[in-house]
Amino acid sequence: KAGVTQTPRYLIKTRGQQVTLSCSPISGHRSVSWYQQTPGQGLQFLFEYFSETQRNKGNFPGRFSGRQFSNSRSEMNVSTLELGDSALYLCASSFSDLNSPLHFGNGTRLTVT
Amino acid sequence: KQEVTQIPAALSVPEGENLVLNCSFTDSAIYNLQWFRQDPGKGLTSLLLIQSSQREQTSGRLNASLDKSSGRSTLYIAASQPGDSATYLCAVLGFINDYKLSFGAGTTVTVRA
């Protein structure tokens, strides 16, 4: 069974640009959640999607947004990039919700210059 | 706001020794607590998930306990091996902040051969 796939693996962007990250969940998983990991703040929850609807949201500004498609694949978008957005972005999938084992991808390393 | 703390931040033990990793959280109104392992540059691997109604979970050499009243969880790894070297994170799914995960900063474990 294929795991969670995140693309691209690495990204370098300039301040002010926008970026879109992609996540393909494990087949049959309908919940996809996103996380930001930085050395200073650690792992922080961004949001969770289920059946194309955002179900839960962390404390991030509106520049961070996401969506989920009918095949459960999800994308995350960050607009007007700031230097502080440099981080490892992880997505995780689960069968139903956050109250079940999460399966993480290997992440997208975003560097903002 | 839920605060999750893991002490110590780093731990080095000789091969064969048992590992004891600690996780504490400030609010006991939780759905579950999960333990994860993260290898450098990789995503998280779910090790154990303990529901709020459970006291412990076991998988192979791993055993995790949960004491909601005191806000503590302990992960035991028996007979450690060099392959156990990684960062171990705990995460709490709580009622506060609208059903989202709060992560500890992790304990980095080195098992010396």
PDB file of N, CA, C and O in Angstrom, chain A residues 9 35 37 43-45 48 56-59 88 90 97-107 109, chain B residues 1 31-32 34 36 38 41-46 49 51 89 93 97-105:
ATOM      1  N   ARG A   9       9.504  17.883  -3.187  1.00  0.00           N
ATOM      2  CA  ARG A   9      10.265  17.583  -1.978  1.00  0.00           C
ATOM      3  C   ARG A   9      10.963  18.837  -1.459  1.00  0.00           C
ATOM      4  O   ARG A   9      11.079  19.035  -0.247  1.00  0.00           O
ATOM      5  N   TYR A  35       0.768  20.428   8.540  1.00  0.00           N
ATOM      6  CA  TYR A  35       1.553  20.884   9.676  1.00  0.00           C
ATOM      7  C   TYR A  35       2.772  21.648   9.190  1.00  0.00           C
ATOM      8  O   TYR A  35       3.314  21.367   8.122  1.00  0.00           O
ATOM      9  N   GLN A  37       6.648  22.628  10.441  1.00  0.00           N
ATOM     10  CA  GLN A  37       7.683  22.293  11.417  1.00  0.00           C
ATOM     11  C   GLN A  37       8.877  23.215  11.232  1.00  0.00           C
ATOM     12  O   GLN A  37       9.479  23.268  10.155  1.00  0.00           O
ATOM     13  N   LEU A  43       6.477  21.612  15.773  1.00  0.00           N
ATOM     14  CA  LEU A  43       5.405  21.182  14.887  1.00  0.00           C
ATOM     15  C   LEU A  43       4.116  21.881  15.262  1.00  0.00           C
ATOM     16  O   LEU A  43       3.678  21.804  16.411  1.00  0.00           O
ATOM     17  N   GLN A  44       3.499  22.533  14.283  1.00  0.00           N
ATOM     18  CA  GLN A  44       2.250  23.228  14.538  1.00  0.00           C
ATOM     19  C   GLN A  44       1.198  22.802  13.522  1.00  0.00           C
ATOM     20  O   GLN A  44       1.477  22.693  12.332  1.00  0.00           O
ATOM     21  N   PHE A  45       0.007  22.609  14.015  1.00  0.00           N
ATOM     22  CA  PHE A  45      -1.118  22.191  13.190  1.00  0.00           C
ATOM     23  C   PHE A  45      -1.644  23.364  12.363  1.00  0.00           C
ATOM     24  O   PHE A  45      -1.870  24.455  12.891  1.00  0.00           O
ATOM     25  N   GLU A  48      -7.174  20.800   8.818  1.00  0.00           N
ATOM     26  CA  GLU A  48      -7.574  19.455   8.449  1.00  0.00           C
ATOM     27  C   GLU A  48      -8.741  19.521   7.488  1.00  0.00           C
ATOM     28  O   GLU A  48      -9.643  20.340   7.653  1.00  0.00           O
ATOM     29  N   ASN A  56     -11.077  21.554  10.698  1.00  0.00           N
ATOM     30  CA  ASN A  56     -10.408  22.150  11.840  1.00  0.00           C
ATOM     31  C   ASN A  56      -9.292  23.056  11.336  1.00  0.00           C
ATOM     32  O   ASN A  56      -8.727  22.822  10.264  1.00  0.00           O
ATOM     33  N   LYS A  57      -8.978  24.080  12.135  1.00  0.00           N
ATOM     34  CA  LYS A  57      -7.987  25.054  11.701  1.00  0.00           C
ATOM     35  C   LYS A  57      -7.124  25.465  12.872  1.00  0.00           C
ATOM     36  O   LYS A  57      -7.617  25.667  13.985  1.00  0.00           O
ATOM     37  N   GLY A  58      -5.821  25.609  12.607  1.00  0.00           N
ATOM     38  CA  GLY A  58      -4.896  26.090  13.625  1.00  0.00           C
ATOM     39  C   GLY A  58      -4.833  27.606  13.615  1.00  0.00           C
ATOM     40  O   GLY A  58      -5.626  28.282  12.967  1.00  0.00           O
ATOM     41  N   ASN A  59      -3.864  28.137  14.344  1.00  0.00           N
ATOM     42  CA  ASN A  59      -3.736  29.582  14.512  1.00  0.00           C
ATOM     43  C   ASN A  59      -2.740  30.180  13.540  1.00  0.00           C
ATOM     44  O   ASN A  59      -1.696  30.694  13.947  1.00  0.00           O
ATOM     45  N   LEU A  88       9.628  22.997   7.145  1.00  0.00           N
ATOM     46  CA  LEU A  88       9.233  21.707   6.579  1.00  0.00           C
ATOM     47  C   LEU A  88       7.724  21.608   6.732  1.00  0.00           C
ATOM     48  O   LEU A  88       7.201  21.727   7.838  1.00  0.00           O
ATOM     49  N   LEU A  90       4.501  19.337   6.451  1.00  0.00           N
ATOM     50  CA  LEU A  90       4.119  17.934   6.470  1.00  0.00           C
ATOM     51  C   LEU A  90       2.619  17.790   6.307  1.00  0.00           C
ATOM     52  O   LEU A  90       1.848  18.611   6.824  1.00  0.00           O
ATOM     53  N   ASP A  97     -10.495  10.731  10.917  1.00  0.00           N
ATOM     54  CA  ASP A  97     -10.303  12.047  11.524  1.00  0.00           C
ATOM     55  C   ASP A  97      -9.015  12.045  12.332  1.00  0.00           C
ATOM     56  O   ASP A  97      -8.235  11.089  12.291  1.00  0.00           O
ATOM     57  N   LEU A  98      -8.789  13.138  13.090  1.00  0.00           N
ATOM     58  CA  LEU A  98      -7.562  13.266  13.868  1.00  0.00           C
ATOM     59  C   LEU A  98      -7.537  12.289  15.040  1.00  0.00           C
ATOM     60  O   LEU A  98      -6.492  12.080  15.645  1.00  0.00           O
ATOM     61  N   ASN A  99      -8.677  11.691  15.358  1.00  0.00           N
ATOM     62  CA  ASN A  99      -8.754  10.756  16.475  1.00  0.00           C
ATOM     63  C   ASN A  99      -8.479   9.325  16.033  1.00  0.00           C
ATOM     64  O   ASN A  99      -9.072   8.380  16.533  1.00  0.00           O
ATOM     65  N   SER A 100      -7.596   9.173  15.074  1.00  0.00           N
ATOM     66  CA  SER A 100      -7.168   7.869  14.578  1.00  0.00           C
ATOM     67  C   SER A 100      -5.713   8.010  14.141  1.00  0.00           C
ATOM     68  O   SER A 100      -5.241   9.125  13.946  1.00  0.00           O
ATOM     69  N   PRO A 101      -4.997   6.885  14.011  1.00  0.00           N
ATOM     70  CA  PRO A 101      -3.560   6.990  13.685  1.00  0.00           C
ATOM     71  C   PRO A 101      -3.299   7.820  12.432  1.00  0.00           C
ATOM     72  O   PRO A 101      -3.955   7.640  11.406  1.00  0.00           O
ATOM     73  N   LEU A 102      -2.340   8.717  12.557  1.00  0.00           N
ATOM     74  CA  LEU A 102      -1.970   9.585  11.446  1.00  0.00           C
ATOM     75  C   LEU A 102      -0.780   8.998  10.698  1.00  0.00           C
ATOM     76  O   LEU A 102       0.169   8.506  11.307  1.00  0.00           O
ATOM     77  N   HIS A 103      -0.820   9.097   9.389  1.00  0.00           N
ATOM     78  CA  HIS A 103       0.260   8.619   8.533  1.00  0.00           C
ATOM     79  C   HIS A 103       0.826   9.825   7.804  1.00  0.00           C
ATOM     80  O   HIS A 103       0.117  10.473   7.028  1.00  0.00           O
ATOM     81  N   PHE A 104       2.094  10.112   8.051  1.00  0.00           N
ATOM     82  CA  PHE A 104       2.717  11.310   7.527  1.00  0.00           C
ATOM     83  C   PHE A 104       3.498  11.037   6.253  1.00  0.00           C
ATOM     84  O   PHE A 104       4.083   9.960   6.072  1.00  0.00           O
ATOM     85  N   GLY A 105       3.541  12.068   5.378  1.00  0.00           N
ATOM     86  CA  GLY A 105       4.457  12.067   4.268  1.00  0.00           C
ATOM     87  C   GLY A 105       5.826  12.552   4.725  1.00  0.00           C
ATOM     88  O   GLY A 105       6.010  12.900   5.900  1.00  0.00           O
ATOM     89  N   ASN A 106       6.782  12.581   3.795  1.00  0.00           N
ATOM     90  CA  ASN A 106       8.130  13.020   4.137  1.00  0.00           C
ATOM     91  C   ASN A 106       8.309  14.528   4.062  1.00  0.00           C
ATOM     92  O   ASN A 106       9.386  15.031   4.371  1.00  0.00           O
ATOM     93  N   GLY A 107       7.270  15.226   3.654  1.00  0.00           N
ATOM     94  CA  GLY A 107       7.303  16.670   3.746  1.00  0.00           C
ATOM     95  C   GLY A 107       7.848  17.387   2.527  1.00  0.00           C
ATOM     96  O   GLY A 107       8.481  16.798   1.644  1.00  0.00           O
ATOM     97  N   ARG A 109      10.223  20.708   1.887  1.00  0.00           N
ATOM     98  CA  ARG A 109      11.107  21.695   2.536  1.00  0.00           C
ATOM     99  C   ARG A 109      11.034  22.985   1.740  1.00  0.00           C
ATOM    100  O   ARG A 109      11.489  23.055   0.598  1.00  0.00           O
TER     101      ARG A 109
ATOM    102  N   LYS B   1      -4.737  27.434  26.592  1.00  0.00           N
ATOM    103  CA  LYS B   1      -4.023  26.829  25.469  1.00  0.00           C
ATOM    104  C   LYS B   1      -3.266  25.597  25.962  1.00  0.00           C
ATOM    105  O   LYS B   1      -2.599  25.648  26.974  1.00  0.00           O
ATOM    106  N   TYR B  31      -8.834  13.866  23.677  1.00  0.00           N
ATOM    107  CA  TYR B  31      -9.387  12.692  22.995  1.00  0.00           C
ATOM    108  C   TYR B  31      -8.374  11.553  23.001  1.00  0.00           C
ATOM    109  O   TYR B  31      -8.714  10.401  23.211  1.00  0.00           O
ATOM    110  N   ASN B  32      -7.130  11.903  22.678  1.00  0.00           N
ATOM    111  CA  ASN B  32      -6.100  10.871  22.636  1.00  0.00           C
ATOM    112  C   ASN B  32      -4.720  11.484  22.771  1.00  0.00           C
ATOM    113  O   ASN B  32      -4.561  12.715  22.759  1.00  0.00           O
ATOM    114  N   GLN B  34      -0.800  10.603  21.089  1.00  0.00           N
ATOM    115  CA  GLN B  34      -0.057   9.760  20.156  1.00  0.00           C
ATOM    116  C   GLN B  34       1.442   9.960  20.362  1.00  0.00           C
ATOM    117  O   GLN B  34       1.896  11.080  20.620  1.00  0.00           O
ATOM    118  N   PHE B  36       5.051   9.540  18.291  1.00  0.00           N
ATOM    119  CA  PHE B  36       5.591   9.448  16.947  1.00  0.00           C
ATOM    120  C   PHE B  36       7.110   9.343  17.010  1.00  0.00           C
ATOM    121  O   PHE B  36       7.746   9.785  17.970  1.00  0.00           O
ATOM    122  N   GLN B  38      10.463  10.410  14.515  1.00  0.00           N
ATOM    123  CA  GLN B  38      10.866  11.153  13.330  1.00  0.00           C
ATOM    124  C   GLN B  38      12.353  10.959  13.094  1.00  0.00           C
ATOM    125  O   GLN B  38      13.173  11.254  13.967  1.00  0.00           O
ATOM    126  N   GLY B  41      15.125  14.528   8.449  1.00  0.00           N
ATOM    127  CA  GLY B  41      14.678  14.831   7.093  1.00  0.00           C
ATOM    128  C   GLY B  41      13.444  14.075   6.644  1.00  0.00           C
ATOM    129  O   GLY B  41      13.087  14.125   5.464  1.00  0.00           O
ATOM    130  N   LYS B  42      12.819  13.371   7.568  1.00  0.00           N
ATOM    131  CA  LYS B  42      11.657  12.560   7.203  1.00  0.00           C
ATOM    132  C   LYS B  42      10.407  13.022   7.939  1.00  0.00           C
ATOM    133  O   LYS B  42      10.458  13.886   8.826  1.00  0.00           O
ATOM    134  N   GLY B  43       9.287  12.433   7.537  1.00  0.00           N
ATOM    135  CA  GLY B  43       8.055  12.707   8.244  1.00  0.00           C
ATOM    136  C   GLY B  43       7.973  11.905   9.532  1.00  0.00           C
ATOM    137  O   GLY B  43       8.935  11.273   9.949  1.00  0.00           O
ATOM    138  N   LEU B  44       6.806  11.949  10.153  1.00  0.00           N
ATOM    139  CA  LEU B  44       6.598  11.251  11.417  1.00  0.00           C
ATOM    140  C   LEU B  44       6.003   9.868  11.159  1.00  0.00           C
ATOM    141  O   LEU B  44       5.188   9.688  10.261  1.00  0.00           O
ATOM    142  N   THR B  45       6.431   8.925  12.005  1.00  0.00           N
ATOM    143  CA  THR B  45       5.844   7.587  11.966  1.00  0.00           C
ATOM    144  C   THR B  45       5.080   7.374  13.264  1.00  0.00           C
ATOM    145  O   THR B  45       5.642   7.540  14.351  1.00  0.00           O
ATOM    146  N   SER B  46       3.801   7.036  13.142  1.00  0.00           N
ATOM    147  CA  SER B  46       2.993   6.805  14.334  1.00  0.00           C
ATOM    148  C   SER B  46       3.435   5.518  15.018  1.00  0.00           C
ATOM    149  O   SER B  46       3.552   4.474  14.371  1.00  0.00           O
ATOM    150  N   LEU B  49      -1.033   4.992  19.705  1.00  0.00           N
ATOM    151  CA  LEU B  49      -2.114   5.949  19.968  1.00  0.00           C
ATOM    152  C   LEU B  49      -2.889   5.434  21.169  1.00  0.00           C
ATOM    153  O   LEU B  49      -3.332   4.273  21.173  1.00  0.00           O
ATOM    154  N   GLN B  51      -6.177   6.136  23.425  1.00  0.00           N
ATOM    155  CA  GLN B  51      -7.416   6.884  23.575  1.00  0.00           C
ATOM    156  C   GLN B  51      -7.548   7.362  25.019  1.00  0.00           C
ATOM    157  O   GLN B  51      -6.965   6.772  25.921  1.00  0.00           O
ATOM    158  N   LEU B  89       8.320  12.228  19.389  1.00  0.00           N
ATOM    159  CA  LEU B  89       7.395  13.319  19.709  1.00  0.00           C
ATOM    160  C   LEU B  89       6.086  12.752  20.228  1.00  0.00           C
ATOM    161  O   LEU B  89       5.634  11.696  19.772  1.00  0.00           O
ATOM    162  N   LEU B  93      -4.459  15.359  21.274  1.00  0.00           N
ATOM    163  CA  LEU B  93      -5.651  15.856  20.588  1.00  0.00           C
ATOM    164  C   LEU B  93      -6.628  16.287  21.661  1.00  0.00           C
ATOM    165  O   LEU B  93      -7.162  15.453  22.402  1.00  0.00           O
ATOM    166  N   ASN B  97      -9.188  24.669  21.705  1.00  0.00           N
ATOM    167  CA  ASN B  97      -8.773  25.083  20.360  1.00  0.00           C
ATOM    168  C   ASN B  97      -9.439  24.246  19.281  1.00  0.00           C
ATOM    169  O   ASN B  97      -8.838  23.955  18.259  1.00  0.00           O
ATOM    170  N   ASP B  98     -10.676  23.859  19.539  1.00  0.00           N
ATOM    171  CA  ASP B  98     -11.482  23.255  18.486  1.00  0.00           C
ATOM    172  C   ASP B  98     -10.869  22.024  17.849  1.00  0.00           C
ATOM    173  O   ASP B  98     -10.724  21.968  16.633  1.00  0.00           O
ATOM    174  N   TYR B  99     -10.489  21.061  18.665  1.00  0.00           N
ATOM    175  CA  TYR B  99     -10.149  19.737  18.133  1.00  0.00           C
ATOM    176  C   TYR B  99      -8.943  19.802  17.213  1.00  0.00           C
ATOM    177  O   TYR B  99      -9.051  19.615  16.005  1.00  0.00           O
ATOM    178  N   LYS B 100      -7.778  20.103  17.777  1.00  0.00           N
ATOM    179  CA  LYS B 100      -6.569  20.067  16.971  1.00  0.00           C
ATOM    180  C   LYS B 100      -5.434  19.505  17.797  1.00  0.00           C
ATOM    181  O   LYS B 100      -5.481  19.449  19.007  1.00  0.00           O
ATOM    182  N   LEU B 101      -4.392  19.102  17.073  1.00  0.00           N
ATOM    183  CA  LEU B 101      -3.265  18.459  17.712  1.00  0.00           C
ATOM    184  C   LEU B 101      -2.266  19.475  18.247  1.00  0.00           C
ATOM    185  O   LEU B 101      -1.960  20.462  17.579  1.00  0.00           O
ATOM    186  N   SER B 102      -1.744  19.203  19.430  1.00  0.00           N
ATOM    187  CA  SER B 102      -0.657  19.989  20.001  1.00  0.00           C
ATOM    188  C   SER B 102       0.522  19.054  20.210  1.00  0.00           C
ATOM    189  O   SER B 102       0.381  18.005  20.846  1.00  0.00           O
ATOM    190  N   PHE B 103       1.682  19.459  19.704  1.00  0.00           N
ATOM    191  CA  PHE B 103       2.868  18.606  19.744  1.00  0.00           C
ATOM    192  C   PHE B 103       3.869  19.081  20.789  1.00  0.00           C
ATOM    193  O   PHE B 103       4.004  20.287  21.041  1.00  0.00           O
ATOM    194  N   GLY B 104       4.589  18.128  21.359  1.00  0.00           N
ATOM    195  CA  GLY B 104       5.748  18.452  22.144  1.00  0.00           C
ATOM    196  C   GLY B 104       6.932  18.717  21.221  1.00  0.00           C
ATOM    197  O   GLY B 104       6.863  18.455  20.008  1.00  0.00           O
ATOM    198  N   ALA B 105       8.015  19.247  21.796  1.00  0.00           N
ATOM    199  CA  ALA B 105       9.193  19.585  20.996  1.00  0.00           C
ATOM    200  C   ALA B 105      10.036  18.354  20.669  1.00  0.00           C
ATOM    201  O   ALA B 105      10.919  18.416  19.814  1.00  0.00           O
TER     202      ALA B 105
END
